[in-house]
Short mmCIF file of C-alpha atoms and ligand atoms in Angstrom, two decimals:
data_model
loop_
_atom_site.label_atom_id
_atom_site.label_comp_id
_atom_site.label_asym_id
_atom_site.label_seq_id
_atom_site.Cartn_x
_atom_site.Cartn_y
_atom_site.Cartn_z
CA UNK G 10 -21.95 2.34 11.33
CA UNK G 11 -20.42 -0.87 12.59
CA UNK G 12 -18.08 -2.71 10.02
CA UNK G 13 -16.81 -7.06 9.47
CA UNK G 14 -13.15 -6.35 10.15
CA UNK G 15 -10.88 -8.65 8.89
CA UNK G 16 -7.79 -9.89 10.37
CA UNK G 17 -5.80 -10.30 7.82
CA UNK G 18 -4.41 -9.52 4.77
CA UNK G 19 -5.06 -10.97 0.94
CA UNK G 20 -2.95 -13.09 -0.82
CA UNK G 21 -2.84 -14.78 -4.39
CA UNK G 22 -3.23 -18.12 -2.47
CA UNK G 23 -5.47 -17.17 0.25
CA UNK G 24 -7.83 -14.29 -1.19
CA UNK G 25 -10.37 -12.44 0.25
CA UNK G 26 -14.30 -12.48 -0.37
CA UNK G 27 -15.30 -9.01 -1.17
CA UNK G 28 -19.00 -7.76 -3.11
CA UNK G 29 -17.69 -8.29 -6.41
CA UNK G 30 -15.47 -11.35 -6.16
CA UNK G 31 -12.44 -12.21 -4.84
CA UNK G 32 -9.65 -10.20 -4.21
CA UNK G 33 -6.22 -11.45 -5.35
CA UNK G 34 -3.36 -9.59 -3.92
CA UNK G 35 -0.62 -10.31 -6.14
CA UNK G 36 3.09 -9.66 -3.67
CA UNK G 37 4.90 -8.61 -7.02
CA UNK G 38 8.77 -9.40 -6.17
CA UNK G 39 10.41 -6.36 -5.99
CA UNK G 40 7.75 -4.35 -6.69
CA UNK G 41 9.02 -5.02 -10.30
CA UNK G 42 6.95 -6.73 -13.34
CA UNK G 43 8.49 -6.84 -16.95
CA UNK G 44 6.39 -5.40 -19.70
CA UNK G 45 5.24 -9.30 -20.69
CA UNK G 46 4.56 -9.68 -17.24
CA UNK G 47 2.14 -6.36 -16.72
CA UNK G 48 0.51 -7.43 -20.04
CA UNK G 49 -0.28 -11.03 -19.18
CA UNK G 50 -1.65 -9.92 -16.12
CA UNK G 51 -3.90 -7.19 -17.42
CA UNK G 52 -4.83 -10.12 -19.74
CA UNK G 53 -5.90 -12.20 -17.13
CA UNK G 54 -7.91 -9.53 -14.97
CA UNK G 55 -10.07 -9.22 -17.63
CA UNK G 56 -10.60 -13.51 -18.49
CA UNK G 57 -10.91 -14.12 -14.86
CA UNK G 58 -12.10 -10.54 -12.71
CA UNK G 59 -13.71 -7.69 -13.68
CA UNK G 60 -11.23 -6.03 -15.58
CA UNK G 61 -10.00 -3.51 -12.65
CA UNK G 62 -6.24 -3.29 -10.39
CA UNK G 63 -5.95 -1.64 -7.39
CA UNK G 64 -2.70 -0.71 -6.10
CA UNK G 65 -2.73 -1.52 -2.53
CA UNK G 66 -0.60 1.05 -0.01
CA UNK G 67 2.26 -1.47 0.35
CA UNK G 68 2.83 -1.55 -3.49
CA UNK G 69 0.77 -4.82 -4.48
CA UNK G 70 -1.19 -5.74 -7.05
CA UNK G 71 -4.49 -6.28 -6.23
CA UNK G 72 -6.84 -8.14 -9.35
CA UNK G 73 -10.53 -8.16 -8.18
CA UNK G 74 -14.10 -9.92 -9.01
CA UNK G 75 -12.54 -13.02 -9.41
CA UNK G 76 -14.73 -16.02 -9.08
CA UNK G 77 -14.47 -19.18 -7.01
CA UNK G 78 -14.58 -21.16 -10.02
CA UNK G 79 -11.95 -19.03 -12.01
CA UNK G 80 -9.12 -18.45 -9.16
CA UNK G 81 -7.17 -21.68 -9.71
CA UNK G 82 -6.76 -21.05 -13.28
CA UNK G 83 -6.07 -17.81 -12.49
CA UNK G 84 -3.48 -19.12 -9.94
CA UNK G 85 -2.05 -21.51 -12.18
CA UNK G 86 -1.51 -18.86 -14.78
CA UNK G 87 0.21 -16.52 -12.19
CA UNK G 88 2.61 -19.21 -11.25
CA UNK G 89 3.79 -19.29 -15.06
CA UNK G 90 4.38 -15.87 -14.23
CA UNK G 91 6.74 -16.56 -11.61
CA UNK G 92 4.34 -14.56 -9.27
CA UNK G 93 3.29 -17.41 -7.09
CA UNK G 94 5.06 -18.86 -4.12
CA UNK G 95 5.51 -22.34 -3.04
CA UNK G 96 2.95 -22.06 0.19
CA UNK G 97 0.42 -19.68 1.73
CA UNK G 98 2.45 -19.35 4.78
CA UNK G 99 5.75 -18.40 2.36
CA UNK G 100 3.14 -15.73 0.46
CA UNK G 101 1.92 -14.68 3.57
CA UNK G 102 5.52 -13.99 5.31
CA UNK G 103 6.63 -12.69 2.09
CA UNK G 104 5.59 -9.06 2.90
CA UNK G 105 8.71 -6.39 1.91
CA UNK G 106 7.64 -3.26 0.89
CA UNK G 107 10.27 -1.07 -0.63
CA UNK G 108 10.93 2.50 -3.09
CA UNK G 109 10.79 2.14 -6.84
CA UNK G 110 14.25 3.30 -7.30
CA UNK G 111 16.83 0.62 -6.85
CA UNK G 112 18.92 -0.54 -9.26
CA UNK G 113 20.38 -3.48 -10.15
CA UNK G 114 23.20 -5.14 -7.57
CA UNK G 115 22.67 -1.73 -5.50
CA UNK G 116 21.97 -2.04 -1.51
CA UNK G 117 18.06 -2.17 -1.84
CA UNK G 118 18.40 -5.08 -4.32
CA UNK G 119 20.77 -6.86 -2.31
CA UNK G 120 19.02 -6.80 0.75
CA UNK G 121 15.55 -7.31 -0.76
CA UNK G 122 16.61 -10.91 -2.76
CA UNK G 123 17.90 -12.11 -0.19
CA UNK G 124 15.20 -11.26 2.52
CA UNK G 125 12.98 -12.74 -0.16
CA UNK G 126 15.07 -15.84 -0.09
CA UNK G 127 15.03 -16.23 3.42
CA UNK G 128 11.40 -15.75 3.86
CA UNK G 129 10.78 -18.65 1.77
CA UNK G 130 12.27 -21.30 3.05
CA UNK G 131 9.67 -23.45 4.49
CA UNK G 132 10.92 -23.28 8.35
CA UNK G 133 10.93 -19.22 8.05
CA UNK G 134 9.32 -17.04 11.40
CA UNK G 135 5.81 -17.37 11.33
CA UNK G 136 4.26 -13.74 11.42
CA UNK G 137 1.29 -12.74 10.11
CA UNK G 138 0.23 -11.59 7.19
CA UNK G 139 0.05 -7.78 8.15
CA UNK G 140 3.70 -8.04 9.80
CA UNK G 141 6.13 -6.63 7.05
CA UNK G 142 10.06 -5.57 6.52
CA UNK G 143 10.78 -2.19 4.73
CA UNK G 144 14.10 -1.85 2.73
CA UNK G 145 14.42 1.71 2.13
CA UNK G 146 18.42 2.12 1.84
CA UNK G 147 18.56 5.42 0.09
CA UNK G 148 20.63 8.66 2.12
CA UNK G 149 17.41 9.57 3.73
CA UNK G 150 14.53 7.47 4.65
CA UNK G 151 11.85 7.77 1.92
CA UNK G 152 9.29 5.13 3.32
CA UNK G 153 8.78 6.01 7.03
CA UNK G 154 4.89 6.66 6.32
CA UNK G 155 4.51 3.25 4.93
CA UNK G 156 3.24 0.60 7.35
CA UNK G 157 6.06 -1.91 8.78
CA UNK G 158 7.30 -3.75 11.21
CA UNK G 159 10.99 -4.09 10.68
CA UNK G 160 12.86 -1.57 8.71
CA UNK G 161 16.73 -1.51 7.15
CA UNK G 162 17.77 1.75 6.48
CA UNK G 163 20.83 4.20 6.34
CA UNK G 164 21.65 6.03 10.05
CA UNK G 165 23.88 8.44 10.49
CA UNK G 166 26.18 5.74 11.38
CA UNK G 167 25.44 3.51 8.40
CA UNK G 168 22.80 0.37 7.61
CA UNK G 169 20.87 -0.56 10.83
CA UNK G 170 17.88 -2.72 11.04
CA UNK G 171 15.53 -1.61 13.18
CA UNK G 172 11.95 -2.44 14.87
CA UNK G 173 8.82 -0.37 13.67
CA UNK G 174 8.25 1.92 16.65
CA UNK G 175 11.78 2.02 18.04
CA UNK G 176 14.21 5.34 16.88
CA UNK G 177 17.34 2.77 17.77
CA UNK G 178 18.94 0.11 15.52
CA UNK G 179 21.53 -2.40 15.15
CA UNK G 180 24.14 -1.37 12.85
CA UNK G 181 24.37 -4.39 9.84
CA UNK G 182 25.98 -4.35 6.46
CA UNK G 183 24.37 -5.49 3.35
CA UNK G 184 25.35 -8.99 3.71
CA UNK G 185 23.64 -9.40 6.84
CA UNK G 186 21.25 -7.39 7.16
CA UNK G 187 18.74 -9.87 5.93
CA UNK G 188 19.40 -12.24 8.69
CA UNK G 189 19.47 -9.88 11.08
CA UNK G 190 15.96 -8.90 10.02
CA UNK G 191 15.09 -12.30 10.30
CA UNK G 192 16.52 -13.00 13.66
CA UNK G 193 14.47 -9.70 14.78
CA UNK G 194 11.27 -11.47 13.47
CA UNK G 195 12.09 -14.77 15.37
CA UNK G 196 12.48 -12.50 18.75
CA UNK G 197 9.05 -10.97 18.53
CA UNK G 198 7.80 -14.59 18.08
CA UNK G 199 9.61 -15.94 20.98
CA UNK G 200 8.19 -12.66 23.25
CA UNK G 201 4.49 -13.42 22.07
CA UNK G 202 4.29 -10.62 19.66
CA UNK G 203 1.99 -13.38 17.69
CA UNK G 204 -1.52 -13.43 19.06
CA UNK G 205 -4.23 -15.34 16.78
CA UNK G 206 -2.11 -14.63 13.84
CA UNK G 207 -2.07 -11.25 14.70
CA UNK G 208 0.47 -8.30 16.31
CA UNK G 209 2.27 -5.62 14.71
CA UNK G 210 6.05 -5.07 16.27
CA UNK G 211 5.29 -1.03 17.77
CA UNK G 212 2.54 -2.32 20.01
CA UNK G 213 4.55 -4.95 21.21
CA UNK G 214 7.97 -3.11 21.96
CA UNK G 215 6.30 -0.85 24.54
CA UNK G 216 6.14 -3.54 27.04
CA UNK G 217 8.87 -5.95 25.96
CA UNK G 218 11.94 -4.50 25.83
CA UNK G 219 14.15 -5.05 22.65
CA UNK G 220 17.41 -6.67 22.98
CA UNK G 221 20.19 -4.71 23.45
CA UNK G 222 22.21 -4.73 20.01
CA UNK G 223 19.01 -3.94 18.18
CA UNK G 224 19.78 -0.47 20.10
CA UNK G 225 23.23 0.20 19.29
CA UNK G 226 22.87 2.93 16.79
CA UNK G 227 20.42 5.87 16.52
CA UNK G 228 17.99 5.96 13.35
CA UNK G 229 18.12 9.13 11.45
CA UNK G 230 15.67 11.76 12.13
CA UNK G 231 14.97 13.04 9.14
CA UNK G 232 12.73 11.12 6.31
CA UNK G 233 11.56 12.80 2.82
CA UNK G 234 8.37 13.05 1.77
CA UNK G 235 6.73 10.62 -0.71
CA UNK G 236 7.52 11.86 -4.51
CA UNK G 237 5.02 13.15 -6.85
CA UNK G 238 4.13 12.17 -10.63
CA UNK G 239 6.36 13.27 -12.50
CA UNK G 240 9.87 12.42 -14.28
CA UNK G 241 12.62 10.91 -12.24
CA UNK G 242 15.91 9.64 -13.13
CA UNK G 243 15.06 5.94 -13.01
CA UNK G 244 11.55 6.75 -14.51
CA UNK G 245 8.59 8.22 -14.81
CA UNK G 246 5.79 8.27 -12.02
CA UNK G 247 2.22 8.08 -12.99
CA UNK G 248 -0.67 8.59 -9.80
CA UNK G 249 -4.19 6.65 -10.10
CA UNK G 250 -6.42 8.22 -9.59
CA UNK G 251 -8.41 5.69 -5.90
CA UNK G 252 -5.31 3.69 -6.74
CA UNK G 253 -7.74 1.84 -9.19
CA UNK G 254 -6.68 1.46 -13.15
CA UNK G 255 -8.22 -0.70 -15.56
CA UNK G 256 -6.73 -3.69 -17.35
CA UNK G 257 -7.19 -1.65 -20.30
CA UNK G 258 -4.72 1.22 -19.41
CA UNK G 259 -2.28 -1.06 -17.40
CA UNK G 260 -1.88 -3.09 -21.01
CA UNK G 261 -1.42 -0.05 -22.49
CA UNK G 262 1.58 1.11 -19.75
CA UNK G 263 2.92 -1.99 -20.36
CA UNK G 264 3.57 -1.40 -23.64
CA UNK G 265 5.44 1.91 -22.65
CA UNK G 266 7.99 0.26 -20.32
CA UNK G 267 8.24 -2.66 -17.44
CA UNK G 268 6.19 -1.25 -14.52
CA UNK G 269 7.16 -0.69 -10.95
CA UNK G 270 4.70 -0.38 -8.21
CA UNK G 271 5.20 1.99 -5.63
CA UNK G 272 3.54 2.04 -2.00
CA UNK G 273 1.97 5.20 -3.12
CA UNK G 274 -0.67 4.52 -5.21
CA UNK G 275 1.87 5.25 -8.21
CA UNK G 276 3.43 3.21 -10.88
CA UNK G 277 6.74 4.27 -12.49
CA UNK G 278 7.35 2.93 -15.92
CA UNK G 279 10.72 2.10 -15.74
CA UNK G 280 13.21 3.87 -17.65
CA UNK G 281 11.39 6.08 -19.38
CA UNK G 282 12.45 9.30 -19.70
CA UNK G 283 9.51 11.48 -21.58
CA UNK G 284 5.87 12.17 -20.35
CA UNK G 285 3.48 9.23 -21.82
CA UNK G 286 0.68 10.83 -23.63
CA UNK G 287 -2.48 9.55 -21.39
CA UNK G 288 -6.24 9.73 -22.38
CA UNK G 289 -7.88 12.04 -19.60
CA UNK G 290 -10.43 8.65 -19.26
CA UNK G 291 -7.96 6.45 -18.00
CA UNK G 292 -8.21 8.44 -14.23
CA UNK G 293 -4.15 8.43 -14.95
CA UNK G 294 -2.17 11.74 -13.06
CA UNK G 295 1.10 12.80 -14.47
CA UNK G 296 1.39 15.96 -12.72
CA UNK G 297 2.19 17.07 -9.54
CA UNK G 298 -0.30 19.62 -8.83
CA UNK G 299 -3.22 17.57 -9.76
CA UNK G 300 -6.44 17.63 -7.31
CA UNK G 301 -6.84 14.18 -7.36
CA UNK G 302 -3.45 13.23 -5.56
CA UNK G 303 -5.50 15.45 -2.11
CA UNK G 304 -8.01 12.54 -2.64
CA UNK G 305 -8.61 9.38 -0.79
CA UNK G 306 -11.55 7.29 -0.90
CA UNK G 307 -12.99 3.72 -0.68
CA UNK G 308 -14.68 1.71 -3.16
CA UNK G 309 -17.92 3.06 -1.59
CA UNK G 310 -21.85 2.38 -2.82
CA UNK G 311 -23.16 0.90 -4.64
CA UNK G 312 -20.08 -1.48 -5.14
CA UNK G 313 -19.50 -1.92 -1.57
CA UNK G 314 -22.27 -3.97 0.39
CA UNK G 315 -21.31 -2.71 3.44
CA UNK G 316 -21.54 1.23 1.98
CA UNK G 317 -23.97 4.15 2.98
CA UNK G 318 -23.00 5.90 0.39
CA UNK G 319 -21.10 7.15 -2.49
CA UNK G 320 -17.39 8.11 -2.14
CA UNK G 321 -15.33 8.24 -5.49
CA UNK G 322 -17.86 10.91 -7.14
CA UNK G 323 -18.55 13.11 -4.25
CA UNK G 324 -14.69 13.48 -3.90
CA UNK G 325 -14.07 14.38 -7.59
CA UNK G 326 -16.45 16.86 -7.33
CA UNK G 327 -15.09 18.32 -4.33
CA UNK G 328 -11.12 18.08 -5.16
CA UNK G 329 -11.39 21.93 -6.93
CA UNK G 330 -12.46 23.57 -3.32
CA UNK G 331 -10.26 21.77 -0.91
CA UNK G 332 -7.41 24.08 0.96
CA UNK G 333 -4.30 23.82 -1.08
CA UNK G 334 -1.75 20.50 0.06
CA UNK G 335 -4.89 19.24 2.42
CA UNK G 336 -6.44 15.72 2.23
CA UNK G 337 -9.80 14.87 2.02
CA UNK G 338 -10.73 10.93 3.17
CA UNK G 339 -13.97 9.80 1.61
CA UNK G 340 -15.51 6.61 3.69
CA UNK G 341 -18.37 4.68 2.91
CA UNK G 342 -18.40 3.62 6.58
CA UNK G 343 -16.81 3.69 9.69
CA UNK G 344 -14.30 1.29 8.86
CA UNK G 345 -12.16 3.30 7.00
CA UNK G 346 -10.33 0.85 4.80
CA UNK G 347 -8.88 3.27 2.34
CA UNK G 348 -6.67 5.26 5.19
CA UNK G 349 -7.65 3.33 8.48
CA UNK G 350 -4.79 5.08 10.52
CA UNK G 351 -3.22 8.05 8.82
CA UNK G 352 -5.31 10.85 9.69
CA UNK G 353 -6.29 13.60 6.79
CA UNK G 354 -7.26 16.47 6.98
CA UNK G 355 -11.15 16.01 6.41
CA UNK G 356 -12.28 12.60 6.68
CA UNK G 357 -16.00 12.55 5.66
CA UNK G 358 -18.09 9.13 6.67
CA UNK G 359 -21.37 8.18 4.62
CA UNK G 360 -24.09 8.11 7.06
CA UNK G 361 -26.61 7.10 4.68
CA UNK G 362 -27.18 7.54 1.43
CA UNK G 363 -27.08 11.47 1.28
CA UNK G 364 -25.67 12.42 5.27
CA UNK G 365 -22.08 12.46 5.98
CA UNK G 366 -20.04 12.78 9.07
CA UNK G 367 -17.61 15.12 9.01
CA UNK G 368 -13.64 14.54 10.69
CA UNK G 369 -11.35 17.30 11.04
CA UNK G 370 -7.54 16.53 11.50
CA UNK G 371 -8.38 12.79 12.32
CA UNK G 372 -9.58 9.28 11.30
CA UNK G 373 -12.89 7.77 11.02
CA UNK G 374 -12.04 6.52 14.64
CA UNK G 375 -12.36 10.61 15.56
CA UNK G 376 -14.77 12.29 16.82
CA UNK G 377 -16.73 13.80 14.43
CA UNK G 378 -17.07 18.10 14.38
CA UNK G 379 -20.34 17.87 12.30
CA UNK G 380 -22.84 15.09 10.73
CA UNK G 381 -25.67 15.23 9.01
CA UNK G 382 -23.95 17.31 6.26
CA UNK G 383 -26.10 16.89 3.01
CA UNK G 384 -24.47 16.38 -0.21
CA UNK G 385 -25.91 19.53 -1.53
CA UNK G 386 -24.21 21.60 1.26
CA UNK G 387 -20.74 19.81 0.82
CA UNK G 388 -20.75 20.41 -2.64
CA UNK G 389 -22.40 24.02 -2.62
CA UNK G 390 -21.12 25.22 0.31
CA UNK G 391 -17.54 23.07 0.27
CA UNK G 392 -15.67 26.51 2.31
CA UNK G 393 -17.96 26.44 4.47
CA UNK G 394 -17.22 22.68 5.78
CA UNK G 395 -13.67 22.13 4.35
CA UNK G 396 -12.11 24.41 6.23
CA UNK G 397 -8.88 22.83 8.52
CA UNK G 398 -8.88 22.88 11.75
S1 SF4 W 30 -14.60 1.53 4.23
FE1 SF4 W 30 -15.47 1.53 2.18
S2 SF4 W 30 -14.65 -0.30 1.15
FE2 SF4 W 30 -14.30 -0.53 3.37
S3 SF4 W 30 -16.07 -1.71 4.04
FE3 SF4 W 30 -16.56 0.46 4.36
S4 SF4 W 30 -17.59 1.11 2.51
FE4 SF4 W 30 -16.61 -0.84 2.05
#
């Protein structure tokens, strides 16, 4: 059940090879495209891909089945868009993942323009593409789960910027606390946290210690859990279903309001304060309590080469049995690309094309408590199988 594993991630500039085309992973500045924006883009997934968007788990855009021939134009018609940067290295550096819910001039904003501004000038700290910053300024940490390396949040104490992995930070105010993210990033450089483009900062601060006033201040230890679909006061959050929408149905949210993307498989169309009327086809959640938000799962076969089997539908047809609030992880192999590290509840792995391996409580790195499981027994015996731990 071996698995290619890539070390790094996509850009716009530097996409990655995948069955059906290329992926372009569009870094949408603050999270944030205006209505003409969304529609121009779900415009151009259908002229140059294959007409589908994923939302990747650090609130990108990813277009996909793009063709060698097609991705410069496609790239040239981003940049019009203002989504482009000036290098690879810039796009690649340019990795902030933050909440929906700023507002204009608020602390989030702030901080976020200029961290974007210092990541791209050209002489900015050369991390890799996985290495990111989180700006989550709200009273309580709302992003914790997210994958980062540097975070600026509120402490009991006030803003600190902190490394991924450490519960200390140094205390900053919104004027600095760019740089001071910056300067953070140029000290896991200068310690070797790079290694053949790669290293994440929580590995490397267990064996080189941090300097001393990025430990001035304690972080807080409470975080809140990711939000639901549903109305909010800046807008209203909408769950795909995979994380996957079509052009179609991002064209038509467009028209509803300028989209934000979330780092939870969410978009919230900005400002809008009713429940959008959604066709049932569109794989579109706008309640909290729907099955489909317990459901992870990978592209799977036949679309994925490196499949053994089908993901998406055996999950639909399993959401109804699973144990209320629990996650099921469908994989169709070992390399677990849709949740590589957070475990779920049950985490089933394709085997072939009718076996799975079955995960309690883990990852697809777990051991597994059963395998062999057919189809038919999964689906007609689910609480038998999907039982937790
Ligand atoms: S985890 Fe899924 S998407 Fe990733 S390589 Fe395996 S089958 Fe393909």
């Amino acid at each position: 059940m071996n698995a290619e594993i890539k070390g790094w991630c996509p850009g716009a500039l530097r996409p990655m090879a995948a069955h059906d085309g290329l992926v372009v992973r569009v870094r949408t500045p603050m999270s944030r495209l205006s209505s003409q924006q969304a529609k121009t883009i779900a415009d151009l997934s259908t002229q140059y891909g294959n007409g589908l968007l994923d939302l990747s788990a650090r609130g990108n855009l990813q277009m996909r089945g793009v063709s060698e021939d097609n991705h410069p134009l496609l790239i040239d018609a981003l940049r019009e868009l203002g989504l482009i940067d000036a290098s690879i290295d810039i796009e690649a550096r340019r990795n902030i993942v933050l909440p929906p819910f700023w507002q204009e001039g608020d602390t989030t904003e702030q901080i976020a323009r200029e961290l974007i501004k210092e990541l791209s000038k050209q002489d900015g700290p050369a991390i890799s593409g996985k290495f990111g910053f989180a700006i989550d300024c709200g009273p309580v940490p709302l992003i914790r789960t997210i994958s980062a390396d540097i975070r600026i949040e509120q402490s009991e104490a006030g803003l600190i910027c902190r490394a991924d992995g450490s519960d200390q930070g140094r205390l900053v105010t919104k004027e600095n606390a760019a740089k001071a993210a910056i300067e953070l990033a140029h000290w896991f450089i200068a310690t070797g946290g790079v290694v053949k483009n790669r290293g994440r900062m929580a590995a490397h601060i267990k064996d080189h210690a941090l300097p001393a006033h990025y430990l001035e201040s304690p972080a807080q230890e409470a975080s809140a859990p990711a939000p639901k679909p549903g109305q909010t006061k800046e807008g209203f959050l909408v769950g795909a279903t995979f994380g996957q929408v079509t052009a179609e149905t991002f064209a038509s949210l467009a028209e509803l309001a300028p989209i934000r993307i979330t780092p939870w498989r969410m978009l919230m169309l900005e400002g809008c304060s009713t429940e959008p009327v959604l066709n049932e086809e569109t794989g579109l959640i706008t309640k909290g309590d729907d099955p489909r938000l317990q459901l992870v799962a990978c592209t799977g076969a036949p679309a994925c080469l490196q499949a053994h089997g089908d993901t998406r539908k055996l999950a639909l047809s399993l959401c109804h049995d699973l144990p209320q609030g629990s996650i099921l992880h469908i994989s169709g192999c070992s390399k677990g690309c849709a949740q590589p590290k957070q475990p779920a509840d049950f985490t089933l792995i394709a085997q072939d094309k009718n076996r799975y391996a079955l995960i309690r409580n883990g990852t697809v790195f777990d051991a597994p408590a059963a395998e062999n499981l057919t189809k038919d027994e999964l689906t007609t015996t689910p609480q038998t199988h999907l039982v937790r731990a």
